[in-house]
Coordinates of C-alpha atoms and ligand atoms in Angstrom, one line a residue:
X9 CA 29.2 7.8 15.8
X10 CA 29.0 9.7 19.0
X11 CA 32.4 10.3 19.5
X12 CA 32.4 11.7 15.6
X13 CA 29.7 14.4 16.6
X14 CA 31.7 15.1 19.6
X15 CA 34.7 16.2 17.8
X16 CA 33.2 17.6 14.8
X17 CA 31.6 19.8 17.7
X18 CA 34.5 20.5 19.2
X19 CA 36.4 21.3 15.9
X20 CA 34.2 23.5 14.9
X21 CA 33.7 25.2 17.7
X22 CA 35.0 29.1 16.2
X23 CA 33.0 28.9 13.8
X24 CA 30.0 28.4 15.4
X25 CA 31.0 30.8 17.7
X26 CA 30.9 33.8 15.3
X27 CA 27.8 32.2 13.8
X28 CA 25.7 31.6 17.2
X29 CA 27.1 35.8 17.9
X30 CA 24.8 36.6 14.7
X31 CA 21.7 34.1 15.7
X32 CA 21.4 35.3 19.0
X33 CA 20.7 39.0 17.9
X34 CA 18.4 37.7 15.5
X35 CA 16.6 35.9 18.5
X36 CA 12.6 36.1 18.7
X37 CA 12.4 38.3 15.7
X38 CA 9.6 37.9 13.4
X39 CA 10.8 39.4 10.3
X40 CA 14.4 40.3 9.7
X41 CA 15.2 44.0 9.1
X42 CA 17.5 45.3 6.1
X43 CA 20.4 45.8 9.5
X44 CA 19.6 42.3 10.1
X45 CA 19.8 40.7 6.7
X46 CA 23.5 42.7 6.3
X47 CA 24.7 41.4 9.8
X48 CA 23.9 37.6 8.8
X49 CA 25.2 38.4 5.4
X50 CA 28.7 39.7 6.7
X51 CA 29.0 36.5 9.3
X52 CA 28.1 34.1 6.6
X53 CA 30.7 35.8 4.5
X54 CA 33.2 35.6 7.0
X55 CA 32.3 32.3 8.1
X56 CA 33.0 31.2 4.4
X57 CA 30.1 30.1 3.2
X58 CA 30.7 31.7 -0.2
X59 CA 28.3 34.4 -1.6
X60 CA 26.6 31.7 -3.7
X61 CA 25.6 29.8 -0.2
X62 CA 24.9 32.8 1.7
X63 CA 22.7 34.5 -1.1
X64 CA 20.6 31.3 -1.1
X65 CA 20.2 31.2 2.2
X66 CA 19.3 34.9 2.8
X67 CA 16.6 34.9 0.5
X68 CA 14.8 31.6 2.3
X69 CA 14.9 33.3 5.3
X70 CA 13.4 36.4 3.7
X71 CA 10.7 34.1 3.0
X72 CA 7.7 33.6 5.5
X73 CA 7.8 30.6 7.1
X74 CA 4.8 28.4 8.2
X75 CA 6.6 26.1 10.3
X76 CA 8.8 27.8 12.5
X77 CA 10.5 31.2 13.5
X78 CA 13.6 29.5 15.2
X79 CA 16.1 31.3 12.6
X80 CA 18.9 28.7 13.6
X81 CA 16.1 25.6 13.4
X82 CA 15.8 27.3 9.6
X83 CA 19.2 28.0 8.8
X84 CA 20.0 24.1 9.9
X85 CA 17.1 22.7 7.6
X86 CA 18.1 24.9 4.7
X87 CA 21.7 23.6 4.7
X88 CA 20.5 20.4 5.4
X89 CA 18.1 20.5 2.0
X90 CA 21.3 22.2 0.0
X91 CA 24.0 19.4 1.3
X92 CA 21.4 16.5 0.3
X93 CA 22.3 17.0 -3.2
X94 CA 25.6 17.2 -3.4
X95 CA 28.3 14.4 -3.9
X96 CA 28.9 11.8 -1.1
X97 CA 31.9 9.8 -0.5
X98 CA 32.6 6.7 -2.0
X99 CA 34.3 3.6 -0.1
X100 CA 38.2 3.8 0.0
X101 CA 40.5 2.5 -2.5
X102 CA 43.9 0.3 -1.8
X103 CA 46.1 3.1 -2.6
X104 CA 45.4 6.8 -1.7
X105 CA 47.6 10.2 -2.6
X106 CA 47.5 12.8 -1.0
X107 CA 48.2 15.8 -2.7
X108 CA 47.9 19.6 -2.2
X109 CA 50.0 22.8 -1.9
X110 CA 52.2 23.6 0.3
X111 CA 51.8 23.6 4.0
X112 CA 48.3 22.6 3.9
X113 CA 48.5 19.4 5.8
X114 CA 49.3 16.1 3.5
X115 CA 52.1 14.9 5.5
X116 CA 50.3 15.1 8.8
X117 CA 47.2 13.7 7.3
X118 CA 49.1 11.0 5.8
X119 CA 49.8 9.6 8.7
X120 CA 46.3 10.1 10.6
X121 CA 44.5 8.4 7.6
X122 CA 46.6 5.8 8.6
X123 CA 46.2 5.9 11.9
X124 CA 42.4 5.6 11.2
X125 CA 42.4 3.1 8.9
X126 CA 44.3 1.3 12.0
X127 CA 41.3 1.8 14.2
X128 CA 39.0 0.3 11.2
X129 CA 41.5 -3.0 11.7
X130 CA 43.3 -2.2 8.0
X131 CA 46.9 -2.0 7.9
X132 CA 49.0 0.9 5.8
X133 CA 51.6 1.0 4.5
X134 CA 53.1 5.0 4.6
X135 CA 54.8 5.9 0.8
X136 CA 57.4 9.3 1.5
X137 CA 57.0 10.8 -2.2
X138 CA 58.0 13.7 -1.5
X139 CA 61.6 14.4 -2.8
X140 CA 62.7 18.0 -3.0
X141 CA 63.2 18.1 1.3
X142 CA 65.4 15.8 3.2
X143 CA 62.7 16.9 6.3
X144 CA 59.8 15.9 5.2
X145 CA 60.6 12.3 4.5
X146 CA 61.9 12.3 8.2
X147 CA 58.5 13.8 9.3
X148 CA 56.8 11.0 8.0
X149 CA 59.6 8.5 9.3
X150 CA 58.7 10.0 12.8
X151 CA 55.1 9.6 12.5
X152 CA 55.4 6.1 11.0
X153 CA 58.0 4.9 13.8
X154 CA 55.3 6.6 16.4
X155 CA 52.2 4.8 15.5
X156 CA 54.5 1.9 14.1
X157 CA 53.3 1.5 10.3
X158 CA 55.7 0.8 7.4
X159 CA 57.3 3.6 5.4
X160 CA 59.0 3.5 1.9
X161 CA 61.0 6.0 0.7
X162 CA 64.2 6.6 -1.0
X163 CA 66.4 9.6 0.1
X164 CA 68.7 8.7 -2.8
X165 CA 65.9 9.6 -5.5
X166 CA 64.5 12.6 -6.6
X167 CA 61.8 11.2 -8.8
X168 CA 58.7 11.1 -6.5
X169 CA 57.1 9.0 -9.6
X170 CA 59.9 6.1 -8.8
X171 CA 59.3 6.0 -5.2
X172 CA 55.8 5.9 -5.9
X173 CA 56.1 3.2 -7.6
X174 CA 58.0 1.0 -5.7
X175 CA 56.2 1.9 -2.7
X176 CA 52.9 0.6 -4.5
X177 CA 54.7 -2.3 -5.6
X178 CA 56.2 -3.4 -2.4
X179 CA 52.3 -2.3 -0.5
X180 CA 50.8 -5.2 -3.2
X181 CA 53.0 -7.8 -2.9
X182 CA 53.2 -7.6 0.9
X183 CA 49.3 -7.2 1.0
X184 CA 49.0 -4.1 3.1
X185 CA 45.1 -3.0 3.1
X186 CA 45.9 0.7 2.4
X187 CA 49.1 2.2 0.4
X188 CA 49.5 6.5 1.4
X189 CA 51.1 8.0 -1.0
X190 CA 52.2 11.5 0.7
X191 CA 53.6 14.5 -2.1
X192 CA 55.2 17.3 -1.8
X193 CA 53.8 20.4 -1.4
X194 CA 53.0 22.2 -4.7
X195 CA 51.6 25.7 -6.4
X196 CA 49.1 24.8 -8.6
X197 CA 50.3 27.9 -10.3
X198 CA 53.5 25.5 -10.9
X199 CA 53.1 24.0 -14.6
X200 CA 56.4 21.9 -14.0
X201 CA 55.5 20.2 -10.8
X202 CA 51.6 19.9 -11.9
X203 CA 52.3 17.9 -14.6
X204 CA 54.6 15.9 -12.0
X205 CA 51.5 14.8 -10.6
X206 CA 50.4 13.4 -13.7
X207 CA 53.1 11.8 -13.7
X208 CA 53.0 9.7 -10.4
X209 CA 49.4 9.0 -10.4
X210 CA 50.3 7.6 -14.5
X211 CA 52.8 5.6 -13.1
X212 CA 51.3 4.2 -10.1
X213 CA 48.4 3.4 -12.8
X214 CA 50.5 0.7 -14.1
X215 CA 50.3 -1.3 -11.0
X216 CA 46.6 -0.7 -9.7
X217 CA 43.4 1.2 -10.7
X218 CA 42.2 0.9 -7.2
X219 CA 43.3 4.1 -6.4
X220 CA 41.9 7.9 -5.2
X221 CA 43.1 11.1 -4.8
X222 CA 42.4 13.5 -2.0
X223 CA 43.0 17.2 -1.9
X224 CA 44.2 18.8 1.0
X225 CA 43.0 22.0 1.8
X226 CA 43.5 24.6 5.0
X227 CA 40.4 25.7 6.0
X228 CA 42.4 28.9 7.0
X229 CA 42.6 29.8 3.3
X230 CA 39.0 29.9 2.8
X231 CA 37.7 30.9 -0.4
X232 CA 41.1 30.5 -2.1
X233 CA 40.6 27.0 -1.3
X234 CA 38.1 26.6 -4.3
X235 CA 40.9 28.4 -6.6
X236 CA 43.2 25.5 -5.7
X237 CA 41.0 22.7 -6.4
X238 CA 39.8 24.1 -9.6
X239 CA 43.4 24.6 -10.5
X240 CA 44.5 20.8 -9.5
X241 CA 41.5 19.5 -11.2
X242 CA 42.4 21.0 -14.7
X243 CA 45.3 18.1 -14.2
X244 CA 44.3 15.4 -12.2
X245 CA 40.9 14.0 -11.2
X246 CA 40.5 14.7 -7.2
X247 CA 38.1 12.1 -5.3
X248 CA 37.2 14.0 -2.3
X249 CA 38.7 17.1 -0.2
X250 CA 40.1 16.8 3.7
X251 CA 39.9 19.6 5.1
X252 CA 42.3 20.4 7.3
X253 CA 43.4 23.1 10.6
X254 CA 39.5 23.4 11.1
X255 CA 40.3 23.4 14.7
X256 CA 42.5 26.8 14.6
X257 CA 39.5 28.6 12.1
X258 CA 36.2 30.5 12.4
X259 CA 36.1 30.0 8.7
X260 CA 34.9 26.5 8.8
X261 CA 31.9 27.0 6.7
X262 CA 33.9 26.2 3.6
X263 CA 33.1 23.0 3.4
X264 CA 29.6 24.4 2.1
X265 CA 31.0 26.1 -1.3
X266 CA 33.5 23.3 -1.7
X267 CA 30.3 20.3 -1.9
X268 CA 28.1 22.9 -3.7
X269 CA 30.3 24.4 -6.2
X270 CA 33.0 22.2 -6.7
X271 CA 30.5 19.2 -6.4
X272 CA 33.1 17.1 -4.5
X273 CA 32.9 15.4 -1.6
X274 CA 34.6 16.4 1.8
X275 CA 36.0 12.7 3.8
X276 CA 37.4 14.3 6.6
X277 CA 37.7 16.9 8.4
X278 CA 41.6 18.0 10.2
X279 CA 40.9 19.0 13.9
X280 CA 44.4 19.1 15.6
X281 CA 48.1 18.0 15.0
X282 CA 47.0 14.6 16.7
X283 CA 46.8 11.2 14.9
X284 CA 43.8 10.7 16.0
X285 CA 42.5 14.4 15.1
X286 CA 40.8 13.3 11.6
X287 CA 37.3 13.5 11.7
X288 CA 34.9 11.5 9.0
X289 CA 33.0 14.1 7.5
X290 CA 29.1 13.7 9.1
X291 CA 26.6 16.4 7.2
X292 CA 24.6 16.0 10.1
X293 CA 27.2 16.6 12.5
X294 CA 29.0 19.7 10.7
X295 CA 25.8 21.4 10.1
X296 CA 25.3 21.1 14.0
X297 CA 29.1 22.3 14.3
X298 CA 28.3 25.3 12.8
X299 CA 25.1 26.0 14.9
X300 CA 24.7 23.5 17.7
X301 CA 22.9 25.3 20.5
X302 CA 23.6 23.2 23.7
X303 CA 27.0 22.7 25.8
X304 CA 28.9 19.9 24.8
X305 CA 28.5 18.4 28.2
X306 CA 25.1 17.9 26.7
X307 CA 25.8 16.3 23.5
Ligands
GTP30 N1 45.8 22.6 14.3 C1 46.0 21.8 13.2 N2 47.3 21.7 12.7 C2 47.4 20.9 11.6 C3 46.4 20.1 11.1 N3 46.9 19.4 10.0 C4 48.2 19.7 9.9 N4 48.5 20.6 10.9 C5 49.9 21.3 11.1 O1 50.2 22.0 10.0 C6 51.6 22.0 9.8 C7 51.9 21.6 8.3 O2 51.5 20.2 8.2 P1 52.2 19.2 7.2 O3 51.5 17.9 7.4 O4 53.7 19.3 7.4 O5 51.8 19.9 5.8 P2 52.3 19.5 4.4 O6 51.2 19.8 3.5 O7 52.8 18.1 4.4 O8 53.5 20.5 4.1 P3 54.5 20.5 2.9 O9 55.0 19.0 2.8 O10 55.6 21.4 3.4 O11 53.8 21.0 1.7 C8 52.2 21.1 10.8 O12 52.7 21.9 11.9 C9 51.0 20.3 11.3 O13 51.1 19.8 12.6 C10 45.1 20.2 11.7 O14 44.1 19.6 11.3 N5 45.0 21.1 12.8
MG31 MG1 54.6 17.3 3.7

């Protein structure tokens, strides 16, 4: 647990950055002025929040408040009260894809979902399903032979559904804990290789129900994040969002918008090109990324 709020600390430390600029001006004031209101407005904006978020949480603080005029101690509860009601994750399935467009992360993740489902005593097996590059079936290969899991894939196919399926197969009858499916990078603008998709997690249907689907999104893309999930979810049902590069970001408030207006869960968070930089998602912990006062010597 510690070592979770660590990181997410750590990971988000840009972000909270930028944010803690905006706080500290705002410092001892009683009221906020109009200036004010626009300076928090802009560095919630640009911290991603999403004008939804940031609208809500400009016109609490607009309110009087009998309890305190810490404007960080009221930002945090606020967030806190808005996150309660969203989504929260569900327990893992046997198999999981991992799908999302291009660059965002998948095959990298792959591997460090692995990697903690290691460190949680479960053994995974890695599936390479993504066909169109030579590359990226040896990126996995490299990852797989680094941290020494299994890997199925077949450079002589270029159905992804087929090598899906036999890596699921072959994950069941040799009773790994955890099958990663990873894809290959797609457009959801792309009708042809959306509806391939459909056709992998269809296929891999046959053999198992037990089985999720996570969205990979960079948290350097910020709002057009939510564009991409919407667009995925007109063909696929997604289970949860990881969130990846939050390390590299000062936009890392978009895991707000995602669990308010997409209503999905966030699992984990990407912190580094590391295996073991996955974070589980903590709402505690992020909201504290994005504001915590103290050195992390401290924490
Ligand atoms: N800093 C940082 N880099 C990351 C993170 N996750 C992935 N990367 C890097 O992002 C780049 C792309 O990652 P990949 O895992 O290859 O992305 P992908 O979605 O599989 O890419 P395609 O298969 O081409 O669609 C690599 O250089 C990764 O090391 C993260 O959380 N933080
Ligand atoms: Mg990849």
């Amino acid at each position: 647990m510690f070592s979770i709020f660590k990181k997410t600390i750590q990971g988000l430390s840009k972000t909270r950055n930028k944010i803690k600029q905006t706080f500290n001006i705002l410092l001892g004031k009683k009221y906020l002025s109009k200036e004010d209101i626009e300076l928090l407005e802009e560095c919630l904006i640009q911290a991603d929040l999403g004008w939804e978020t940031t609208d809500k949480i400009i016109e609490e603080l607009k309110l009087p408040s009998k309890t305190t005029s810490d404007w960080e101690e009221r930002f945090n509860l606020i967030l806190n009260r808005l996150l309660n009601n969203t989504p929260k994750t569900d327990s893992f399935k046997k198999v999981i894809m991992v799908v999302g467009i291009n660059g965002t992360g998948k095959t990298t993740t792959s591997a460090k979902l692995a990697a903690w489902f290691k460190s949680k005593g479960k053994n995974s097996l890695l599936v390479a399903a993504d066909t169109y590059r030579a590359a990226a079936v040896e990126q996995l290969r490299e990852w797989s032979n680094k941290l020494n899991f299994h890997l199925i894939s077949n450079e002589k196919s270029s159905d992804p559904a087929s090598v899906a399926f036999d890596g699921v197969n072959s994950g069941i009858s040799k009773k790994f804990d955890k099958i990663i499916i990873d894809t290959a990078g797609r457009l959801h603008t792309s009708e042809n290789l959306m509806q391939e998709l459909v056709k992998i997690k269809k296929v891999v249907n046959k053999l198992s129900n037990d089985i999720q689907t996570f969205l990979t999104l960079d948290a350097n893309t910020g709002q057009n994040g939510l564009t991409q999930a919407r667009e995925f979810l007109k063909y696929i049902s997604i289970n949860g969002i990881i969130l990846t590069k939050m390390d590299g970001t000062a936009r890392g408030g978009i895991a707000i918008p995602i669990m308010l207006e997409l209503g999905l869960p966030v699992y984990f968070l990407g912190v580094g090109e590391k295996a073991e930089d996955l974070i589980p998602f903590e709402q505690d912990s992020y909201i504290k990324g994005l504001i915590y006062e103290k050195e992390l010597s401290e924490a």
